[in-house]
Short mmCIF file of C-alpha atoms and ligand atoms in Angstrom, two decimals:
data_model
loop_
_atom_site.label_atom_id
_atom_site.label_comp_id
_atom_site.label_asym_id
_atom_site.label_seq_id
_atom_site.Cartn_x
_atom_site.Cartn_y
_atom_site.Cartn_z
CA MET A 16 -4.44 -2.92 33.89
CA ARG A 17 -2.29 -0.18 32.22
CA ASP A 18 -4.79 -0.18 29.37
CA LYS A 19 -7.66 0.48 31.77
CA LYS A 20 -5.82 3.41 33.28
CA VAL A 21 -5.06 5.11 30.00
CA ILE A 22 -8.55 4.50 28.71
CA ARG A 23 -9.92 6.17 31.79
CA GLN A 24 -7.52 9.07 31.28
CA ALA A 25 -8.62 9.47 27.72
CA ALA A 26 -12.29 9.36 28.71
CA GLU A 27 -11.77 12.11 31.27
CA ILE A 28 -10.16 14.32 28.68
CA ILE A 29 -13.09 13.83 26.26
CA LYS A 30 -15.65 14.54 29.05
CA LYS A 31 -13.93 17.85 29.77
CA GLY A 32 -14.15 18.89 26.11
CA GLY A 33 -10.76 17.71 24.93
CA ILE A 34 -9.84 15.78 21.78
CA VAL A 35 -8.33 12.35 21.67
CA ALA A 36 -7.08 10.12 18.88
CA PHE A 37 -8.44 6.62 19.27
CA PRO A 38 -7.84 3.27 17.59
CA THR A 39 -10.44 1.40 15.51
CA GLU A 40 -10.30 -1.70 13.37
CA THR A 41 -10.27 0.55 10.23
CA VAL A 42 -8.11 3.66 10.84
CA TYR A 43 -7.42 5.93 13.83
CA GLY A 44 -10.14 8.46 14.61
CA LEU A 45 -10.02 11.90 16.21
CA GLY A 46 -12.55 11.84 19.04
CA ALA A 47 -14.59 14.44 20.87
CA ASP A 48 -17.94 14.43 22.67
CA ALA A 49 -20.49 14.53 19.85
CA PHE A 50 -22.83 16.68 22.02
CA ASN A 51 -20.14 19.29 22.81
CA PRO A 52 -20.07 21.70 19.77
CA LEU A 53 -16.97 23.52 21.00
CA ALA A 54 -15.01 20.30 21.16
CA VAL A 55 -16.34 19.24 17.76
CA ALA A 56 -15.30 22.59 16.33
CA ARG A 57 -11.75 21.93 17.53
CA VAL A 58 -11.73 18.64 15.63
CA PHE A 59 -12.60 20.54 12.40
CA GLU A 60 -9.84 23.14 13.18
CA VAL A 61 -7.13 20.64 13.95
CA LYS A 62 -7.87 18.62 10.81
CA ARG A 63 -8.39 21.82 8.75
CA ARG A 64 -11.56 20.15 7.57
CA PRO A 65 -14.19 22.26 5.81
CA TYR A 66 -17.38 22.61 7.87
CA PHE A 67 -19.47 21.27 5.01
CA ASP A 68 -18.00 17.83 5.59
CA PRO A 69 -20.04 16.01 8.24
CA LEU A 70 -18.44 13.69 10.83
CA ILE A 71 -19.12 10.07 11.63
CA VAL A 72 -20.37 9.44 15.20
CA HIS A 73 -19.17 6.37 17.08
CA VAL A 74 -21.28 4.51 19.52
CA ALA A 75 -20.67 1.61 21.95
CA ASN A 76 -24.24 0.45 22.46
CA HIS A 77 -27.86 1.01 21.60
CA THR A 78 -28.44 3.58 24.27
CA ASP A 79 -25.89 5.75 22.44
CA LEU A 80 -27.60 5.09 19.14
CA ASP A 81 -31.00 6.20 20.53
CA LYS A 82 -29.52 9.58 21.35
CA LEU A 83 -28.68 10.16 17.70
CA VAL A 84 -31.33 8.77 15.36
CA ILE A 85 -35.10 8.95 15.00
CA GLU A 86 -35.93 5.69 13.35
CA ILE A 87 -34.07 2.73 11.93
CA PRO A 88 -35.32 1.14 8.66
CA SER A 89 -35.49 -2.68 8.80
CA ASP A 90 -32.58 -3.09 6.29
CA ALA A 91 -30.36 -0.85 8.39
CA LYS A 92 -31.29 -2.83 11.47
CA LYS A 93 -30.37 -6.11 9.71
CA LEU A 94 -26.94 -4.73 8.76
CA MET A 95 -26.26 -3.42 12.31
CA GLU A 96 -27.25 -6.74 13.82
CA GLN A 97 -24.93 -8.70 11.66
CA LEU A 98 -22.04 -6.35 11.15
CA TRP A 99 -21.70 -4.28 14.29
CA PRO A 100 -19.28 -3.84 15.90
CA GLY A 101 -17.38 -3.54 12.62
CA PRO A 102 -16.41 -1.43 9.65
CA LEU A 103 -19.94 -0.37 8.63
CA THR A 104 -21.35 3.19 8.92
CA VAL A 105 -25.03 3.79 8.36
CA VAL A 106 -26.58 7.16 7.51
CA LEU A 107 -29.90 7.67 9.24
CA LEU A 108 -32.33 10.56 9.95
CA LYS A 109 -30.95 12.40 12.98
CA LYS A 110 -32.53 13.66 16.16
CA ALA A 111 -32.80 17.49 16.57
CA GLU A 112 -30.43 17.30 19.51
CA VAL A 113 -27.45 16.22 17.39
CA PRO A 114 -25.48 19.44 16.82
CA ASP A 115 -25.62 20.79 13.27
CA LEU A 116 -21.85 21.17 13.30
CA VAL A 117 -21.54 17.38 13.45
CA THR A 118 -23.73 16.78 10.46
CA ALA A 119 -22.93 19.91 8.51
CA GLY A 120 -26.56 20.86 8.68
CA LEU A 121 -27.77 17.68 7.03
CA PRO A 122 -30.97 16.04 8.23
CA THR A 123 -28.98 12.74 8.64
CA VAL A 124 -26.20 11.51 10.81
CA ALA A 125 -23.56 8.81 10.03
CA VAL A 126 -23.17 6.28 12.84
CA ARG A 127 -20.96 3.32 13.47
CA MET A 128 -19.99 0.93 16.21
CA PRO A 129 -16.22 0.30 15.92
CA LYS A 130 -14.77 -3.11 16.82
CA HIS A 131 -11.67 -2.09 18.82
CA PRO A 132 -12.12 -3.15 22.51
CA MET A 133 -10.21 -0.11 23.88
CA THR A 134 -12.47 2.30 22.01
CA LEU A 135 -15.71 0.50 22.95
CA SER A 136 -14.75 0.88 26.55
CA LEU A 137 -13.61 4.48 25.95
CA ILE A 138 -17.03 5.43 24.57
CA GLY A 139 -18.68 3.47 27.36
CA LEU A 140 -16.74 5.50 29.96
CA VAL A 141 -17.47 8.79 28.27
CA GLY A 142 -21.13 7.84 28.36
CA SER A 143 -21.84 9.71 25.16
CA PRO A 144 -21.32 9.10 21.45
CA ILE A 145 -18.06 10.48 20.13
CA VAL A 146 -17.36 12.00 16.70
CA GLY A 147 -14.43 10.42 14.93
CA PRO A 148 -13.18 11.56 11.57
CA SER A 149 -9.94 9.88 10.56
CA ALA A 150 -7.11 11.43 12.57
CA ASN A 151 -5.28 13.07 9.68
CA PRO A 152 -5.12 16.55 8.13
CA PHE A 153 -7.92 16.97 5.65
CA GLY A 154 -7.27 15.33 2.28
CA TYR A 155 -4.25 13.27 3.41
CA LEU A 156 -4.00 9.57 4.00
CA SER A 157 -5.72 8.11 7.09
CA PRO A 158 -3.50 6.93 9.92
CA THR A 159 -3.32 3.21 10.62
CA THR A 160 -0.86 3.40 13.55
CA ALA A 161 -0.62 5.64 16.62
CA GLU A 162 2.75 6.77 15.25
CA HIS A 163 1.08 8.06 12.05
CA VAL A 164 -1.17 10.15 14.24
CA ARG A 165 1.70 11.42 16.33
CA ASN A 166 3.71 12.49 13.29
CA GLN A 167 0.82 14.42 11.75
CA LEU A 168 -1.20 15.83 14.60
CA GLY A 169 0.74 14.98 17.78
CA ASP A 170 1.28 18.50 19.06
CA GLN A 171 -2.24 19.65 18.35
CA ILE A 172 -4.30 17.05 20.22
CA ASP A 173 -4.77 16.24 23.89
CA PHE A 174 -4.10 12.49 23.90
CA ILE A 175 -3.40 9.51 21.69
CA LEU A 176 -4.83 6.17 22.75
CA ASP A 177 -2.45 3.60 21.26
CA GLY A 178 -4.31 0.40 20.36
CA GLY A 179 -1.70 -1.02 17.92
CA PRO A 180 -1.86 -1.19 14.13
CA CYS A 181 -5.35 -1.19 12.56
CA GLU A 182 -6.48 -4.61 11.46
CA VAL A 183 -8.58 -3.63 8.41
CA GLY A 184 -6.63 -0.59 7.20
CA VAL A 185 -9.25 1.08 5.06
CA GLU A 186 -12.13 3.19 6.35
CA SER A 187 -15.63 1.86 6.99
CA THR A 188 -18.15 1.18 4.30
CA ILE A 189 -20.81 3.90 4.33
CA VAL A 190 -24.47 3.02 3.42
CA SER A 191 -27.11 5.66 3.41
CA PHE A 192 -30.76 5.01 4.28
CA PHE A 193 -31.81 8.58 3.64
CA LYS A 194 -33.51 7.69 0.31
CA LYS A 195 -36.00 4.91 -0.24
CA ARG A 196 -33.35 2.54 -1.45
CA PRO A 197 -30.09 1.91 0.41
CA MET A 198 -27.10 3.57 -1.28
CA LEU A 199 -23.40 2.91 -1.02
CA LEU A 200 -21.71 6.25 -0.36
CA ARG A 201 -18.15 4.93 0.22
CA PRO A 202 -16.78 1.47 -0.34
CA GLY A 203 -14.73 0.32 2.72
CA GLY A 204 -13.92 -2.38 5.21
CA ILE A 205 -17.04 -4.46 4.55
CA PRO A 206 -17.29 -5.68 0.97
CA LEU A 207 -20.36 -4.61 -1.01
CA GLU A 208 -21.03 -8.30 -1.73
CA GLU A 209 -21.41 -8.99 1.98
CA ILE A 210 -23.87 -6.08 2.40
CA GLU A 211 -25.90 -7.22 -0.59
CA SER A 212 -26.01 -10.76 0.73
CA ILE A 213 -27.85 -9.37 3.83
CA ILE A 214 -30.18 -6.71 2.28
CA GLY A 215 -30.16 -7.25 -1.47
CA ARG A 216 -29.16 -4.84 -4.20
CA VAL A 217 -27.62 -1.52 -3.06
CA GLU A 218 -27.39 1.44 -5.33
CA ILE A 219 -23.95 2.91 -5.87
CA SER A 220 -23.66 6.66 -5.42
CA PRO A 221 -21.98 8.41 -8.35
CA LEU A 222 -19.07 10.63 -7.47
CA ARG A 223 -19.95 14.29 -7.00
CA GLU A 224 -17.75 17.24 -6.54
CA GLU A 225 -19.95 20.02 -5.21
CA ARG A 226 -21.32 19.63 -1.75
CA PRO A 227 -20.58 15.99 -1.66
CA SER A 228 -22.66 13.86 0.66
CA ALA A 229 -19.45 12.10 1.62
CA PRO A 230 -16.33 14.16 0.93
CA GLY A 231 -14.32 11.03 1.23
CA MET A 232 -15.85 10.99 -2.22
CA LEU A 233 -13.96 14.10 -3.38
CA PRO A 234 -11.88 13.15 -6.45
CA ARG A 235 -8.59 13.99 -4.79
CA HIS A 236 -8.58 12.63 -1.27
CA TYR A 237 -6.57 10.18 0.81
CA ALA A 238 -3.61 11.66 -1.05
CA PRO A 239 0.13 11.60 -0.37
CA ARG A 240 2.48 14.44 -1.45
CA THR A 241 4.05 12.37 -4.17
CA PRO A 242 1.91 12.08 -7.34
CA ILE A 243 0.39 8.64 -7.73
CA VAL A 244 -0.22 7.31 -11.19
CA LEU A 245 -2.64 4.54 -11.92
CA ASP A 246 -2.70 4.87 -15.69
CA TRP A 247 0.57 3.38 -16.85
CA SER A 248 1.67 0.29 -18.63
CA LYS A 249 4.88 -1.72 -18.66
CA LYS A 250 5.27 -0.69 -22.32
CA ASN A 251 5.66 2.97 -21.59
CA LEU A 252 7.81 2.59 -18.51
CA ASP A 253 10.72 3.97 -20.57
CA SER A 254 9.13 7.34 -20.72
CA TYR A 255 9.81 7.69 -16.96
CA ARG A 256 13.48 6.80 -17.47
CA ASP A 257 14.89 9.98 -15.87
CA LYS A 258 12.58 9.88 -12.93
CA LYS A 259 12.88 8.34 -9.41
CA ILE A 260 10.03 6.00 -9.29
CA GLY A 261 8.39 3.86 -6.62
CA LEU A 262 6.08 0.97 -7.38
CA LEU A 263 3.05 0.13 -5.32
CA ALA A 264 2.49 -3.49 -6.41
CA PHE A 265 -0.40 -5.71 -5.55
CA GLN A 266 1.63 -8.89 -5.67
CA GLU A 267 5.41 -9.54 -6.11
CA PRO A 268 6.40 -7.96 -9.49
CA LYS A 269 8.34 -9.94 -12.03
CA ASN A 270 10.48 -7.09 -13.30
CA SER A 271 11.75 -4.83 -10.51
CA GLN A 272 14.89 -3.24 -11.82
CA LYS A 273 13.31 -0.07 -13.06
CA PHE A 274 12.14 1.07 -9.66
CA HIS A 275 13.85 2.91 -6.91
CA GLN A 276 11.64 1.23 -4.31
CA ILE A 277 8.86 -1.29 -4.30
CA GLU A 278 6.07 -1.92 -1.81
CA VAL A 279 4.17 -5.20 -2.21
CA LEU A 280 0.64 -5.04 -0.78
CA SER A 281 0.12 -8.79 -0.47
CA LYS A 282 2.60 -11.38 -1.67
CA LYS A 283 -0.14 -13.96 -1.97
CA GLY A 284 -2.62 -11.60 -3.62
CA ASP A 285 -4.97 -11.38 -0.65
CA PHE A 286 -7.30 -8.42 -0.66
CA ARG A 287 -7.62 -8.20 3.09
CA GLU A 288 -3.87 -8.14 3.51
CA ALA A 289 -3.55 -5.57 0.76
CA ALA A 290 -6.15 -3.27 2.40
CA ALA A 291 -4.42 -3.56 5.78
CA ASN A 292 -1.05 -2.57 4.22
CA LEU A 293 -2.24 0.12 1.80
CA PHE A 294 -1.86 3.38 3.75
CA SER A 295 1.37 2.42 5.50
CA ALA A 296 2.89 1.33 2.18
CA ILE A 297 1.94 4.60 0.53
CA ARG A 298 3.31 6.60 3.46
CA ARG A 299 6.65 4.76 3.29
CA LEU A 300 6.93 5.48 -0.41
CA ASP A 301 5.82 9.10 0.20
CA ALA A 302 8.72 9.56 2.61
CA LEU A 303 11.36 8.74 -0.04
CA ASN A 304 11.19 11.96 -2.09
CA LEU A 305 10.25 10.07 -5.25
CA ASP A 306 9.17 11.84 -8.41
CA LEU A 307 6.31 9.43 -8.91
CA ILE A 308 4.54 6.48 -7.40
CA LEU A 309 3.18 4.01 -9.97
CA ALA A 310 0.36 2.01 -8.55
CA GLU A 311 -0.83 -1.35 -9.86
CA ALA A 312 -4.57 -1.80 -10.33
CA VAL A 313 -6.27 -4.31 -8.10
CA PRO A 314 -9.36 -6.39 -9.16
CA GLU A 315 -12.51 -4.73 -7.90
CA VAL A 316 -14.04 -7.52 -5.93
CA GLY A 317 -14.43 -7.75 -2.19
CA LEU A 318 -12.01 -5.40 -0.41
CA GLY A 319 -10.36 -4.80 -3.78
CA ARG A 320 -13.15 -2.29 -4.45
CA ALA A 321 -12.16 -0.13 -1.44
CA VAL A 322 -8.49 -0.40 -2.27
CA MET A 323 -9.06 0.74 -5.88
CA ASP A 324 -11.34 3.53 -4.65
CA ARG A 325 -8.58 4.90 -2.39
CA LEU A 326 -5.98 4.56 -5.12
CA ARG A 327 -8.11 6.44 -7.60
CA ARG A 328 -8.69 9.23 -5.18
CA ALA A 329 -5.01 9.35 -4.13
CA SER A 330 -4.19 9.71 -7.81
CA GLY A 331 -6.85 12.45 -8.27
CA ARG A 332 -8.90 10.50 -10.76
CA SER A 333 -12.62 11.02 -10.60
CA GLU A 334 -14.50 8.43 -12.59
CA ILE A 335 -17.65 7.06 -11.19
CA ILE A 336 -17.32 3.90 -9.17
CA GLY A 337 -19.41 1.41 -11.03
CA ARG A 338 -20.00 -2.21 -10.44
O1 TXA B 409 -13.60 3.84 9.37
C1 TXA B 409 -14.08 5.02 9.46
O2 TXA B 409 -15.17 5.32 9.10
C2 TXA B 409 -13.19 6.04 10.18
C3 TXA B 409 -12.90 5.55 11.63
C4 TXA B 409 -12.18 6.52 12.46
O3 TXA B 409 -14.16 5.24 12.22
N1 TXA B 409 -13.70 7.33 10.16
C5 TXA B 409 -13.76 8.04 9.00
O4 TXA B 409 -14.24 9.31 9.14
O5 TXA B 409 -13.38 7.66 7.94
P1 TXA B 409 -14.10 10.47 8.04
O6 TXA B 409 -14.63 11.66 8.75
O7 TXA B 409 -12.64 10.58 7.64
O8 TXA B 409 -15.03 10.08 6.92
C6 TXA B 409 -16.38 10.19 7.09
C7 TXA B 409 -17.08 10.29 5.83
C8 TXA B 409 -16.92 11.65 5.16
O9 TXA B 409 -16.62 11.36 3.77
C9 TXA B 409 -18.23 12.30 5.37
O10 TXA B 409 -18.51 13.20 4.32
C10 TXA B 409 -19.21 11.12 5.43
O11 TXA B 409 -18.53 10.17 6.09
N2 TXA B 409 -20.44 11.50 6.13
C11 TXA B 409 -20.53 11.85 7.47
N3 TXA B 409 -21.79 12.10 7.81
C12 TXA B 409 -22.50 11.95 6.70
C13 TXA B 409 -23.94 12.09 6.41
N4 TXA B 409 -24.76 12.51 7.27
N5 TXA B 409 -24.31 11.84 5.08
C14 TXA B 409 -23.40 11.43 4.22
N6 TXA B 409 -22.13 11.29 4.41
C15 TXA B 409 -21.65 11.55 5.63
MG1 MG B 410 -11.04 10.81 6.45
#
């Protein structure tokens, strides 16, 4: 009952042109009516996001989807049928009515149907698709709890819809259907293997720095204040002797004495659990005024691919994500 009331309140705010943080299964988003350019502009301002970086639009049903896209290729349709609602975003040719601000002038729009029940009913009550970039200042880690949002943007937004901690913990997987062959623009909450089991081989977009088609692809992104280092080995740990170091471990480490603090992503080495814990763990380490965070590499299979992608970007490394 209480939920219903707050969801209605949030929907009214969005309808009047306000901006509301909302929960999804991946990370919290910053929502505004996708067809209200003034409200969308405020989302960019609050996030300090460059206008060349287009937003994902969230839908609750196929009527919403029809307002956004011209045509849906059959592979895209297959993915939507099997994976929506869920952490998959598809990039499709947009309708002229979609404001250019939303898509940064691109001929395409990125769309997803999130899985969180509160947000599905929110979008339903608004009666219009809502934009939803992650609810963090540009370049910083995405929020996975309402409290993360409150700490970073609380005083600048109109409402926070608290739906508890995000289940998946990394952003959606983005697949573009703009070119002839489907292309992975950002690894995320749905493993590439699962997508390929439905539509066959998908190309992987190389990382680009200028005018990126997904700035989540910028080499330094999803970054905390404390430097994160991925390239280190147990052998050269001594060279960090005078430093206050945190360890971001995948599983329980054997030798823990050298570290000021340790965060273990998944004791049993489970990728899903690791992804769900990733951003919160980095935030906790970032709050300790460490000199350095050493991060352990994770095998790049399943959700491990998204985890490694975010770790690379958090550490400012820019190699191409290969297979
Ligand atoms: O899981 C998610 O996707 C979350 C939750 C809130 O739904 N949202 C999210 O949004 O991660 P954001 O704005 O932080 O990341 C969206 C990414 C950006 O890297 C953007 O460049 C890319 O999607 N993007 C948006 N529209 C695009 C388009 N038309 N073509 C290519 N990339 C696009
Ligand atoms: Mg983001």
